[in-house]
Amino acid sequence: MSLDQKDVLHVAKLSALELSEQEAEEFTKDLQDILGYVERLESVDVHGVVPTSHVHGIVNDFRDDIAKNSLKLEEVAEMAPEFKGGGFRVPKVL
Amino acid sequence: MIQYEAVIGLEVHAQLSTGSKIFANSGTEAGREPNTLCDPVTLGLPGALPVLNKRVVDFAIKLGLATNCSITRENEFARKHYFYPDLPKGYQISQYDKPICQHGHLLVRVGGEERRVGITRIHLEEDAGKNVHGEHETTSFIDLNRAGVPLVEIVSEPEIRSPEEAGAYMRQMRQIVRYLDICDGNMEEGSLRCDANISLRKVGTEKLGTKVEIKNLNSFRFVERAIRYEITRQTTVLEQGDEIVQETRLWDEQKASTRSMRSKEYAEDYRYFPDPDLLPIVVDNDWIERIRATLPELPEQVYLRFKKGHQLDDYYCELLTEEKHTARYYDKALEVHHNQTALANWITTELFGRLNKENLGMEECPVSPENLGTLVKLIDEDVISGKIAKTVFDEMFSTGASPNSIVEATGLQQISNRDEIGGIIDEVLTQHPEQIAEFRDGKTKMLGFFVGQIMKRTAGKANPKVVNELLMAKLKGD
């Protein structure tokens, strides 16, 4: 699988990131390297192996429907880059 | 001219009425101070791990069984990626290729006809937070209280053919989730909302046209109006020889039109993959049967029982089954006094009227079903007249008292004693010889005058049947 700068710009747009031309070039190369690395897995013969998304073998891990432990507003506010009037403030999005 | 038909599919989002969020401990109450229902999972803090709320799965299975779905045995959650500040993790946890329910259907009634609308799937997901964009502000305000509140998304097959059918489908879905007690169905607050996919195709053809999605319709009226508008808009575009652009549009109630929100080019690229933070859910027969045992009688079943068992017409059946509480109320009232039509009528006119006026729900009704049953019984047994019953009912509604105690305390019992009524009639006739003469000259409407006089003397309590009978006899016999 190959990836070019167009793909990188597309993903950047989906993530609402602005990349300079130089960054786009760098990331294209980085991502190509990562893909190339993962691609080595394709050499493994998985014929007859059922696709799986989890390897623990554990299922049905639940919690009961009990509400507790919300953070205090001050604690939430403290973590936010910008917090005003009880809410997070972010660049205007429409 | 080419005739087009509309192909409509609805995606209904219903907030599940759990006490805590789908993957976190925070509560879910609407109307709380912003950002006071946050925790590390809701905020998407690094290292925070989601754990599934079991009741959410119970509720989804319940809905699946009520909508004739098959329940998926091996379930999985997936990450749906999109970048928006109301979603702090950068992805929404949803289900992708393994939704919890599949292949169901609803029977939808429109104008006396019943149509089957397929349900493709029902899947579980988390709700996003709320953005507020102040007009004169350069930043947006984010409230994450709603983030992580459990949702089911119910996706219909594109088998809906008209705005009316879409409205009926939506109404029925609301009715079902409310009967099941899994969602409060409050559309104004957004607990139940829907997106509509609409395309047109030439009548007689199979191939689907390009579809347009209208987002966030949160009232039955908006659903119908937006779809009607969109059908007209698309017809015009096609008739001009232009092409429909695949896009997402928003319904603008003020302008009564839809406007383009974004094209699908970027929006659909969600890069789903299985969420490694959440373990698979395996649903076995025991679990399904345990939930099946908790299913209440469903609206459709109640409807048929009322229609066939009580011989009620469609109008009453619809009104009495719309809310579970109303159907139960009717059942309970019937246990006291089995006059099906009279009780249906009292509930849907007098009772609904007062409840509406006082802005009360059926579950807050101050008149118990037993008391309403008794009231109708008193009418049928000639203890009180239908007219007096309305006065008694008003008192029952204001005080919650039983009709018997009100009738006794206020002496509103109907007078049916023939001697007593006969005496009053004699008195009235003696005092009005001229009117008797007029009556005998052929002015039959004088009869009303006499009845009025008699009612006045008895404060409306004289049994009208007895009054009429005795009055006629005396006028003719004399």
PDB file of N, CA and C in Angstrom, chain A residues 10-11 13-16 52-54 56 58-73 76 79 82-94, chain B residues 18-21 24-26 33-36 38 51-55 76 83 85 133-135 137-142 144 266 269 271 274-275 278-282 287:
ATOM      1  N   HIS A  10      -5.569  15.091   2.814  1.00  0.00           N
ATOM      2  CA  HIS A  10      -6.961  14.691   3.041  1.00  0.00           C
ATOM      3  C   HIS A  10      -7.192  14.378   4.524  1.00  0.00           C
ATOM      4  N   VAL A  11      -6.312  13.567   5.088  1.00  0.00           N
ATOM      5  CA  VAL A  11      -6.433  13.202   6.506  1.00  0.00           C
ATOM      6  C   VAL A  11      -6.287  14.454   7.380  1.00  0.00           C
ATOM      7  N   LYS A  13      -7.129  17.411   6.600  1.00  0.00           N
ATOM      8  CA  LYS A  13      -8.369  18.168   6.518  1.00  0.00           C
ATOM      9  C   LYS A  13      -9.462  17.558   7.402  1.00  0.00           C
ATOM     10  N   LEU A  14      -9.532  16.235   7.391  1.00  0.00           N
ATOM     11  CA  LEU A  14     -10.507  15.547   8.255  1.00  0.00           C
ATOM     12  C   LEU A  14     -10.247  15.859   9.726  1.00  0.00           C
ATOM     13  N   SER A  15      -9.003  16.072  10.063  1.00  0.00           N
ATOM     14  CA  SER A  15      -8.640  16.341  11.454  1.00  0.00           C
ATOM     15  C   SER A  15      -8.564  17.836  11.735  1.00  0.00           C
ATOM     16  N   ALA A  16      -9.000  18.628  10.791  1.00  0.00           N
ATOM     17  CA  ALA A  16      -8.975  20.082  10.924  1.00  0.00           C
ATOM     18  C   ALA A  16      -7.577  20.597  11.253  1.00  0.00           C
ATOM     19  N   THR A  52     -10.115 -11.255  13.800  1.00  0.00           N
ATOM     20  CA  THR A  52     -10.490 -10.948  15.173  1.00  0.00           C
ATOM     21  C   THR A  52     -10.070  -9.529  15.510  1.00  0.00           C
ATOM     22  N   SER A  53     -10.794  -8.918  16.463  1.00  0.00           N
ATOM     23  CA  SER A  53     -10.412  -7.570  16.851  1.00  0.00           C
ATOM     24  C   SER A  53      -9.907  -7.537  18.291  1.00  0.00           C
ATOM     25  N   HIS A  54     -10.133  -8.632  19.019  1.00  0.00           N
ATOM     26  CA  HIS A  54      -9.653  -8.689  20.401  1.00  0.00           C
ATOM     27  C   HIS A  54      -8.945 -10.009  20.632  1.00  0.00           C
ATOM     28  N   HIS A  56      -7.949 -11.005  23.958  1.00  0.00           N
ATOM     29  CA  HIS A  56      -7.938 -11.410  25.369  1.00  0.00           C
ATOM     30  C   HIS A  56      -8.780 -12.639  25.621  1.00  0.00           C
ATOM     31  N   ILE A  58     -11.707 -12.398  26.647  1.00  0.00           N
ATOM     32  CA  ILE A  58     -12.661 -11.989  27.686  1.00  0.00           C
ATOM     33  C   ILE A  58     -13.829 -11.281  26.995  1.00  0.00           C
ATOM     34  N   VAL A  59     -15.052 -11.589  27.432  1.00  0.00           N
ATOM     35  CA  VAL A  59     -16.205 -10.862  26.890  1.00  0.00           C
ATOM     36  C   VAL A  59     -17.083 -10.396  28.050  1.00  0.00           C
ATOM     37  N   ASN A  60     -18.067  -9.569  27.716  1.00  0.00           N
ATOM     38  CA  ASN A  60     -19.090  -9.121  28.666  1.00  0.00           C
ATOM     39  C   ASN A  60     -18.530  -8.538  29.965  1.00  0.00           C
ATOM     40  N   ASP A  61     -17.784  -7.485  29.817  1.00  0.00           N
ATOM     41  CA  ASP A  61     -17.282  -6.781  30.992  1.00  0.00           C
ATOM     42  C   ASP A  61     -18.159  -5.544  31.173  1.00  0.00           C
ATOM     43  N   PHE A  62     -19.000  -5.553  32.201  1.00  0.00           N
ATOM     44  CA  PHE A  62     -19.962  -4.464  32.356  1.00  0.00           C
ATOM     45  C   PHE A  62     -19.787  -3.754  33.686  1.00  0.00           C
ATOM     46  N   ARG A  63     -20.434  -2.586  33.761  1.00  0.00           N
ATOM     47  CA  ARG A  63     -20.613  -1.994  35.079  1.00  0.00           C
ATOM     48  C   ARG A  63     -22.110  -1.765  35.285  1.00  0.00           C
ATOM     49  N   ASP A  64     -22.525  -1.632  36.549  1.00  0.00           N
ATOM     50  CA  ASP A  64     -23.933  -1.397  36.831  1.00  0.00           C
ATOM     51  C   ASP A  64     -24.276   0.059  36.557  1.00  0.00           C
ATOM     52  N   ASP A  65     -25.543   0.278  36.315  1.00  0.00           N
ATOM     53  CA  ASP A  65     -25.989   1.628  35.960  1.00  0.00           C
ATOM     54  C   ASP A  65     -26.162   2.483  37.215  1.00  0.00           C
ATOM     55  N   ILE A  66     -25.037   2.892  37.763  1.00  0.00           N
ATOM     56  CA  ILE A  66     -25.095   3.724  38.972  1.00  0.00           C
ATOM     57  C   ILE A  66     -24.260   4.981  38.723  1.00  0.00           C
ATOM     58  N   ALA A  67     -24.907   6.136  38.917  1.00  0.00           N
ATOM     59  CA  ALA A  67     -24.203   7.394  38.666  1.00  0.00           C
ATOM     60  C   ALA A  67     -23.406   7.805  39.903  1.00  0.00           C
ATOM     61  N   LYS A  68     -22.162   8.161  39.687  1.00  0.00           N
ATOM     62  CA  LYS A  68     -21.336   8.672  40.795  1.00  0.00           C
ATOM     63  C   LYS A  68     -20.108   9.388  40.237  1.00  0.00           C
ATOM     64  N   ASN A  69     -19.392  10.039  41.140  1.00  0.00           N
ATOM     65  CA  ASN A  69     -18.047  10.511  40.817  1.00  0.00           C
ATOM     66  C   ASN A  69     -17.883  11.426  39.612  1.00  0.00           C
ATOM     67  N   SER A  70     -18.730  12.413  39.451  1.00  0.00           N
ATOM     68  CA  SER A  70     -18.394  13.404  38.437  1.00  0.00           C
ATOM     69  C   SER A  70     -17.348  14.340  39.025  1.00  0.00           C
ATOM     70  N   LEU A  71     -16.543  14.900  38.149  1.00  0.00           N
ATOM     71  CA  LEU A  71     -15.515  15.831  38.613  1.00  0.00           C
ATOM     72  C   LEU A  71     -16.156  17.146  39.029  1.00  0.00           C
ATOM     73  N   LYS A  72     -15.500  17.844  39.926  1.00  0.00           N
ATOM     74  CA  LYS A  72     -15.982  19.171  40.292  1.00  0.00           C
ATOM     75  C   LYS A  72     -15.728  20.120  39.133  1.00  0.00           C
ATOM     76  N   LEU A  73     -16.582  21.103  39.013  1.00  0.00           N
ATOM     77  CA  LEU A  73     -16.450  22.042  37.901  1.00  0.00           C
ATOM     78  C   LEU A  73     -15.067  22.708  37.908  1.00  0.00           C
ATOM     79  N   VAL A  76     -12.542  20.460  36.344  1.00  0.00           N
ATOM     80  CA  VAL A  76     -12.701  20.420  34.885  1.00  0.00           C
ATOM     81  C   VAL A  76     -12.111  21.697  34.292  1.00  0.00           C
ATOM     82  N   MET A  79      -8.300  21.981  33.926  1.00  0.00           N
ATOM     83  CA  MET A  79      -7.625  21.217  32.873  1.00  0.00           C
ATOM     84  C   MET A  79      -7.769  21.854  31.493  1.00  0.00           C
ATOM     85  N   GLU A  82      -8.938  26.852  27.838  1.00  0.00           N
ATOM     86  CA  GLU A  82      -9.724  28.051  28.071  1.00  0.00           C
ATOM     87  C   GLU A  82     -11.097  27.653  28.572  1.00  0.00           C
ATOM     88  N   PHE A  83     -11.528  28.271  29.672  1.00  0.00           N
ATOM     89  CA  PHE A  83     -12.799  27.896  30.288  1.00  0.00           C
ATOM     90  C   PHE A  83     -13.434  29.159  30.823  1.00  0.00           C
ATOM     91  N   LYS A  84     -14.640  29.458  30.371  1.00  0.00           N
ATOM     92  CA  LYS A  84     -15.273  30.721  30.765  1.00  0.00           C
ATOM     93  C   LYS A  84     -16.772  30.531  30.929  1.00  0.00           C
ATOM     94  N   GLY A  85     -17.326  31.105  31.972  1.00  0.00           N
ATOM     95  CA  GLY A  85     -18.776  31.052  32.172  1.00  0.00           C
ATOM     96  C   GLY A  85     -19.306  29.645  32.267  1.00  0.00           C
ATOM     97  N   GLY A  86     -18.515  28.734  32.825  1.00  0.00           N
ATOM     98  CA  GLY A  86     -18.981  27.369  33.022  1.00  0.00           C
ATOM     99  C   GLY A  86     -18.778  26.465  31.819  1.00  0.00           C
ATOM    100  N   GLY A  87     -18.114  26.971  30.776  1.00  0.00           N
ATOM    101  CA  GLY A  87     -17.961  26.132  29.588  1.00  0.00           C
ATOM    102  C   GLY A  87     -16.570  26.213  28.977  1.00  0.00           C
ATOM    103  N   PHE A  88     -16.225  25.166  28.230  1.00  0.00           N
ATOM    104  CA  PHE A  88     -14.985  25.197  27.458  1.00  0.00           C
ATOM    105  C   PHE A  88     -15.146  26.226  26.359  1.00  0.00           C
ATOM    106  N   ARG A  89     -14.045  26.916  26.062  1.00  0.00           N
ATOM    107  CA  ARG A  89     -14.071  27.864  24.939  1.00  0.00           C
ATOM    108  C   ARG A  89     -13.114  27.368  23.862  1.00  0.00           C
ATOM    109  N   VAL A  90     -13.636  27.265  22.668  1.00  0.00           N
ATOM    110  CA  VAL A  90     -12.788  26.814  21.553  1.00  0.00           C
ATOM    111  C   VAL A  90     -12.979  27.784  20.395  1.00  0.00           C
ATOM    112  N   PRO A  91     -12.017  27.804  19.468  1.00  0.00           N
ATOM    113  CA  PRO A  91     -12.210  28.655  18.298  1.00  0.00           C
ATOM    114  C   PRO A  91     -13.575  28.361  17.676  1.00  0.00           C
ATOM    115  N   LYS A  92     -14.238  29.393  17.253  1.00  0.00           N
ATOM    116  CA  LYS A  92     -15.619  29.249  16.776  1.00  0.00           C
ATOM    117  C   LYS A  92     -15.731  28.206  15.657  1.00  0.00           C
ATOM    118  N   VAL A  93     -16.624  27.257  15.866  1.00  0.00           N
ATOM    119  CA  VAL A  93     -16.870  26.234  14.849  1.00  0.00           C
ATOM    120  C   VAL A  93     -18.333  26.291  14.463  1.00  0.00           C
ATOM    121  N   LEU A  94     -18.619  26.184  13.189  1.00  0.00           N
ATOM    122  CA  LEU A  94     -20.025  26.208  12.783  1.00  0.00           C
ATOM    123  C   LEU A  94     -20.377  24.983  11.963  1.00  0.00           C
TER     124      LEU A  94
ATOM    125  N   THR B  18     -31.073   5.943  31.103  1.00  0.00           N
ATOM    126  CA  THR B  18     -30.283   5.293  32.144  1.00  0.00           C
ATOM    127  C   THR B  18     -29.898   6.350  33.176  1.00  0.00           C
ATOM    128  N   GLY B  19     -29.415   5.903  34.319  1.00  0.00           N
ATOM    129  CA  GLY B  19     -28.989   6.840  35.349  1.00  0.00           C
ATOM    130  C   GLY B  19     -27.586   7.351  35.097  1.00  0.00           C
ATOM    131  N   SER B  20     -26.757   6.535  34.459  1.00  0.00           N
ATOM    132  CA  SER B  20     -25.375   6.942  34.203  1.00  0.00           C
ATOM    133  C   SER B  20     -25.061   6.809  32.723  1.00  0.00           C
ATOM    134  N   LYS B  21     -23.901   7.325  32.343  1.00  0.00           N
ATOM    135  CA  LYS B  21     -23.541   7.352  30.924  1.00  0.00           C
ATOM    136  C   LYS B  21     -23.226   5.964  30.391  1.00  0.00           C
ATOM    137  N   ALA B  24     -19.294   5.612  31.239  1.00  0.00           N
ATOM    138  CA  ALA B  24     -18.706   6.314  32.373  1.00  0.00           C
ATOM    139  C   ALA B  24     -19.713   6.451  33.504  1.00  0.00           C
ATOM    140  N   ASN B  25     -19.220   6.823  34.675  1.00  0.00           N
ATOM    141  CA  ASN B  25     -20.046   6.880  35.884  1.00  0.00           C
ATOM    142  C   ASN B  25     -20.903   8.130  36.020  1.00  0.00           C
ATOM    143  N   SER B  26     -20.604   9.159  35.260  1.00  0.00           N
ATOM    144  CA  SER B  26     -21.342  10.409  35.449  1.00  0.00           C
ATOM    145  C   SER B  26     -22.825  10.215  35.166  1.00  0.00           C
ATOM    146  N   GLU B  33     -26.252  22.151  35.439  1.00  0.00           N
ATOM    147  CA  GLU B  33     -25.285  23.202  35.135  1.00  0.00           C
ATOM    148  C   GLU B  33     -24.235  22.633  34.168  1.00  0.00           C
ATOM    149  N   PRO B  34     -23.867  23.380  33.125  1.00  0.00           N
ATOM    150  CA  PRO B  34     -22.939  22.848  32.122  1.00  0.00           C
ATOM    151  C   PRO B  34     -21.663  22.272  32.740  1.00  0.00           C
ATOM    152  N   ASN B  35     -21.212  21.181  32.161  1.00  0.00           N
ATOM    153  CA  ASN B  35     -19.933  20.549  32.518  1.00  0.00           C
ATOM    154  C   ASN B  35     -19.839  20.062  33.960  1.00  0.00           C
ATOM    155  N   THR B  36     -20.973  19.767  34.565  1.00  0.00           N
ATOM    156  CA  THR B  36     -20.943  19.190  35.912  1.00  0.00           C
ATOM    157  C   THR B  36     -21.200  17.684  35.863  1.00  0.00           C
ATOM    158  N   CYS B  38     -19.120  15.539  34.161  1.00  0.00           N
ATOM    159  CA  CYS B  38     -17.894  15.161  33.453  1.00  0.00           C
ATOM    160  C   CYS B  38     -17.015  14.296  34.343  1.00  0.00           C
ATOM    161  N   VAL B  51     -16.019   1.636  30.294  1.00  0.00           N
ATOM    162  CA  VAL B  51     -16.597   0.340  30.672  1.00  0.00           C
ATOM    163  C   VAL B  51     -18.094   0.428  30.409  1.00  0.00           C
ATOM    164  N   LEU B  52     -18.614  -0.578  29.721  1.00  0.00           N
ATOM    165  CA  LEU B  52     -19.997  -0.521  29.244  1.00  0.00           C
ATOM    166  C   LEU B  52     -21.017  -0.687  30.374  1.00  0.00           C
ATOM    167  N   ASN B  53     -22.038   0.165  30.326  1.00  0.00           N
ATOM    168  CA  ASN B  53     -23.180   0.133  31.232  1.00  0.00           C
ATOM    169  C   ASN B  53     -24.125  -0.988  30.779  1.00  0.00           C
ATOM    170  N   LYS B  54     -24.348  -1.976  31.649  1.00  0.00           N
ATOM    171  CA  LYS B  54     -25.101  -3.156  31.226  1.00  0.00           C
ATOM    172  C   LYS B  54     -26.540  -2.821  30.829  1.00  0.00           C
ATOM    173  N   ARG B  55     -27.144  -1.873  31.557  1.00  0.00           N
ATOM    174  CA  ARG B  55     -28.539  -1.551  31.278  1.00  0.00           C
ATOM    175  C   ARG B  55     -28.740  -1.068  29.840  1.00  0.00           C
ATOM    176  N   GLU B  76     -19.820  -5.775  18.946  1.00  0.00           N
ATOM    177  CA  GLU B  76     -18.542  -5.108  19.061  1.00  0.00           C
ATOM    178  C   GLU B  76     -18.778  -3.612  18.950  1.00  0.00           C
ATOM    179  N   PHE B  83     -13.809  15.069  13.567  1.00  0.00           N
ATOM    180  CA  PHE B  83     -13.152  16.055  14.397  1.00  0.00           C
ATOM    181  C   PHE B  83     -14.099  17.197  14.683  1.00  0.00           C
ATOM    182  N   PRO B  85     -15.393  19.789  18.290  1.00  0.00           N
ATOM    183  CA  PRO B  85     -15.096  20.006  19.706  1.00  0.00           C
ATOM    184  C   PRO B  85     -16.098  19.388  20.683  1.00  0.00           C
ATOM    185  N   HIS B 133     -22.922  28.619  19.836  1.00  0.00           N
ATOM    186  CA  HIS B 133     -22.174  29.626  19.099  1.00  0.00           C
ATOM    187  C   HIS B 133     -22.848  30.974  19.297  1.00  0.00           C
ATOM    188  N   GLY B 134     -22.311  31.756  20.208  1.00  0.00           N
ATOM    189  CA  GLY B 134     -22.881  33.091  20.422  1.00  0.00           C
ATOM    190  C   GLY B 134     -22.636  33.966  19.207  1.00  0.00           C
ATOM    191  N   GLU B 135     -23.626  34.781  18.892  1.00  0.00           N
ATOM    192  CA  GLU B 135     -23.569  35.549  17.646  1.00  0.00           C
ATOM    193  C   GLU B 135     -22.375  36.511  17.585  1.00  0.00           C
ATOM    194  N   GLU B 137     -19.644  36.425  19.417  1.00  0.00           N
ATOM    195  CA  GLU B 137     -18.446  35.925  20.075  1.00  0.00           C
ATOM    196  C   GLU B 137     -17.514  35.262  19.079  1.00  0.00           C
ATOM    197  N   THR B 138     -16.246  35.281  19.435  1.00  0.00           N
ATOM    198  CA  THR B 138     -15.261  34.696  18.531  1.00  0.00           C
ATOM    199  C   THR B 138     -14.977  33.242  18.901  1.00  0.00           C
ATOM    200  N   THR B 139     -15.486  32.817  20.069  1.00  0.00           N
ATOM    201  CA  THR B 139     -15.284  31.429  20.467  1.00  0.00           C
ATOM    202  C   THR B 139     -16.626  30.722  20.620  1.00  0.00           C
ATOM    203  N   SER B 140     -16.587  29.385  20.566  1.00  0.00           N
ATOM    204  CA  SER B 140     -17.791  28.591  20.820  1.00  0.00           C
ATOM    205  C   SER B 140     -17.733  28.054  22.233  1.00  0.00           C
ATOM    206  N   PHE B 141     -18.907  27.900  22.835  1.00  0.00           N
ATOM    207  CA  PHE B 141     -19.046  27.411  24.203  1.00  0.00           C
ATOM    208  C   PHE B 141     -19.361  25.924  24.146  1.00  0.00           C
ATOM    209  N   ILE B 142     -18.616  25.119  24.890  1.00  0.00           N
ATOM    210  CA  ILE B 142     -18.842  23.670  24.850  1.00  0.00           C
ATOM    211  C   ILE B 142     -19.303  23.158  26.218  1.00  0.00           C
ATOM    212  N   LEU B 144     -20.135  19.549  27.972  1.00  0.00           N
ATOM    213  CA  LEU B 144     -19.968  18.110  27.725  1.00  0.00           C
ATOM    214  C   LEU B 144     -20.874  17.230  28.598  1.00  0.00           C
ATOM    215  N   TYR B 266     -16.300  14.958   2.444  1.00  0.00           N
ATOM    216  CA  TYR B 266     -15.406  14.683   3.560  1.00  0.00           C
ATOM    217  C   TYR B 266     -16.107  13.992   4.719  1.00  0.00           C
ATOM    218  N   ASP B 269     -16.054  10.060   5.564  1.00  0.00           N
ATOM    219  CA  ASP B 269     -14.806   9.329   5.715  1.00  0.00           C
ATOM    220  C   ASP B 269     -14.489   9.144   7.191  1.00  0.00           C
ATOM    221  N   ARG B 271     -13.370   6.466   8.901  1.00  0.00           N
ATOM    222  CA  ARG B 271     -12.287   5.553   9.296  1.00  0.00           C
ATOM    223  C   ARG B 271     -12.653   4.700  10.516  1.00  0.00           C
ATOM    224  N   PRO B 274     -12.540  -1.366  14.973  1.00  0.00           N
ATOM    225  CA  PRO B 274     -13.019  -1.903  16.249  1.00  0.00           C
ATOM    226  C   PRO B 274     -12.322  -1.200  17.410  1.00  0.00           C
ATOM    227  N   ASP B 275     -13.094  -0.821  18.434  1.00  0.00           N
ATOM    228  CA  ASP B 275     -12.488  -0.122  19.561  1.00  0.00           C
ATOM    229  C   ASP B 275     -11.771  -1.123  20.463  1.00  0.00           C
ATOM    230  N   LEU B 278     -12.757  -1.620  24.346  1.00  0.00           N
ATOM    231  CA  LEU B 278     -13.995  -2.256  24.811  1.00  0.00           C
ATOM    232  C   LEU B 278     -14.047  -3.718  24.379  1.00  0.00           C
ATOM    233  N   LEU B 279     -14.422  -4.566  25.292  1.00  0.00           N
ATOM    234  CA  LEU B 279     -14.474  -5.991  24.989  1.00  0.00           C
ATOM    235  C   LEU B 279     -15.762  -6.322  24.237  1.00  0.00           C
ATOM    236  N   PRO B 280     -15.727  -7.415  23.494  1.00  0.00           N
ATOM    237  CA  PRO B 280     -16.944  -7.820  22.774  1.00  0.00           C
ATOM    238  C   PRO B 280     -18.071  -8.172  23.758  1.00  0.00           C
ATOM    239  N   ILE B 281     -19.310  -8.074  23.289  1.00  0.00           N
ATOM    240  CA  ILE B 281     -20.464  -8.454  24.100  1.00  0.00           C
ATOM    241  C   ILE B 281     -21.077  -9.677  23.439  1.00  0.00           C
ATOM    242  N   VAL B 282     -21.249 -10.713  24.191  1.00  0.00           N
ATOM    243  CA  VAL B 282     -21.897 -11.910  23.665  1.00  0.00           C
ATOM    244  C   VAL B 282     -23.265 -12.035  24.322  1.00  0.00           C
ATOM    245  N   TRP B 287     -30.185 -14.460  28.140  1.00  0.00           N
ATOM    246  CA  TRP B 287     -30.259 -12.996  28.264  1.00  0.00           C
ATOM    247  C   TRP B 287     -31.474 -12.475  27.489  1.00  0.00           C
TER     248      TRP B 287
END
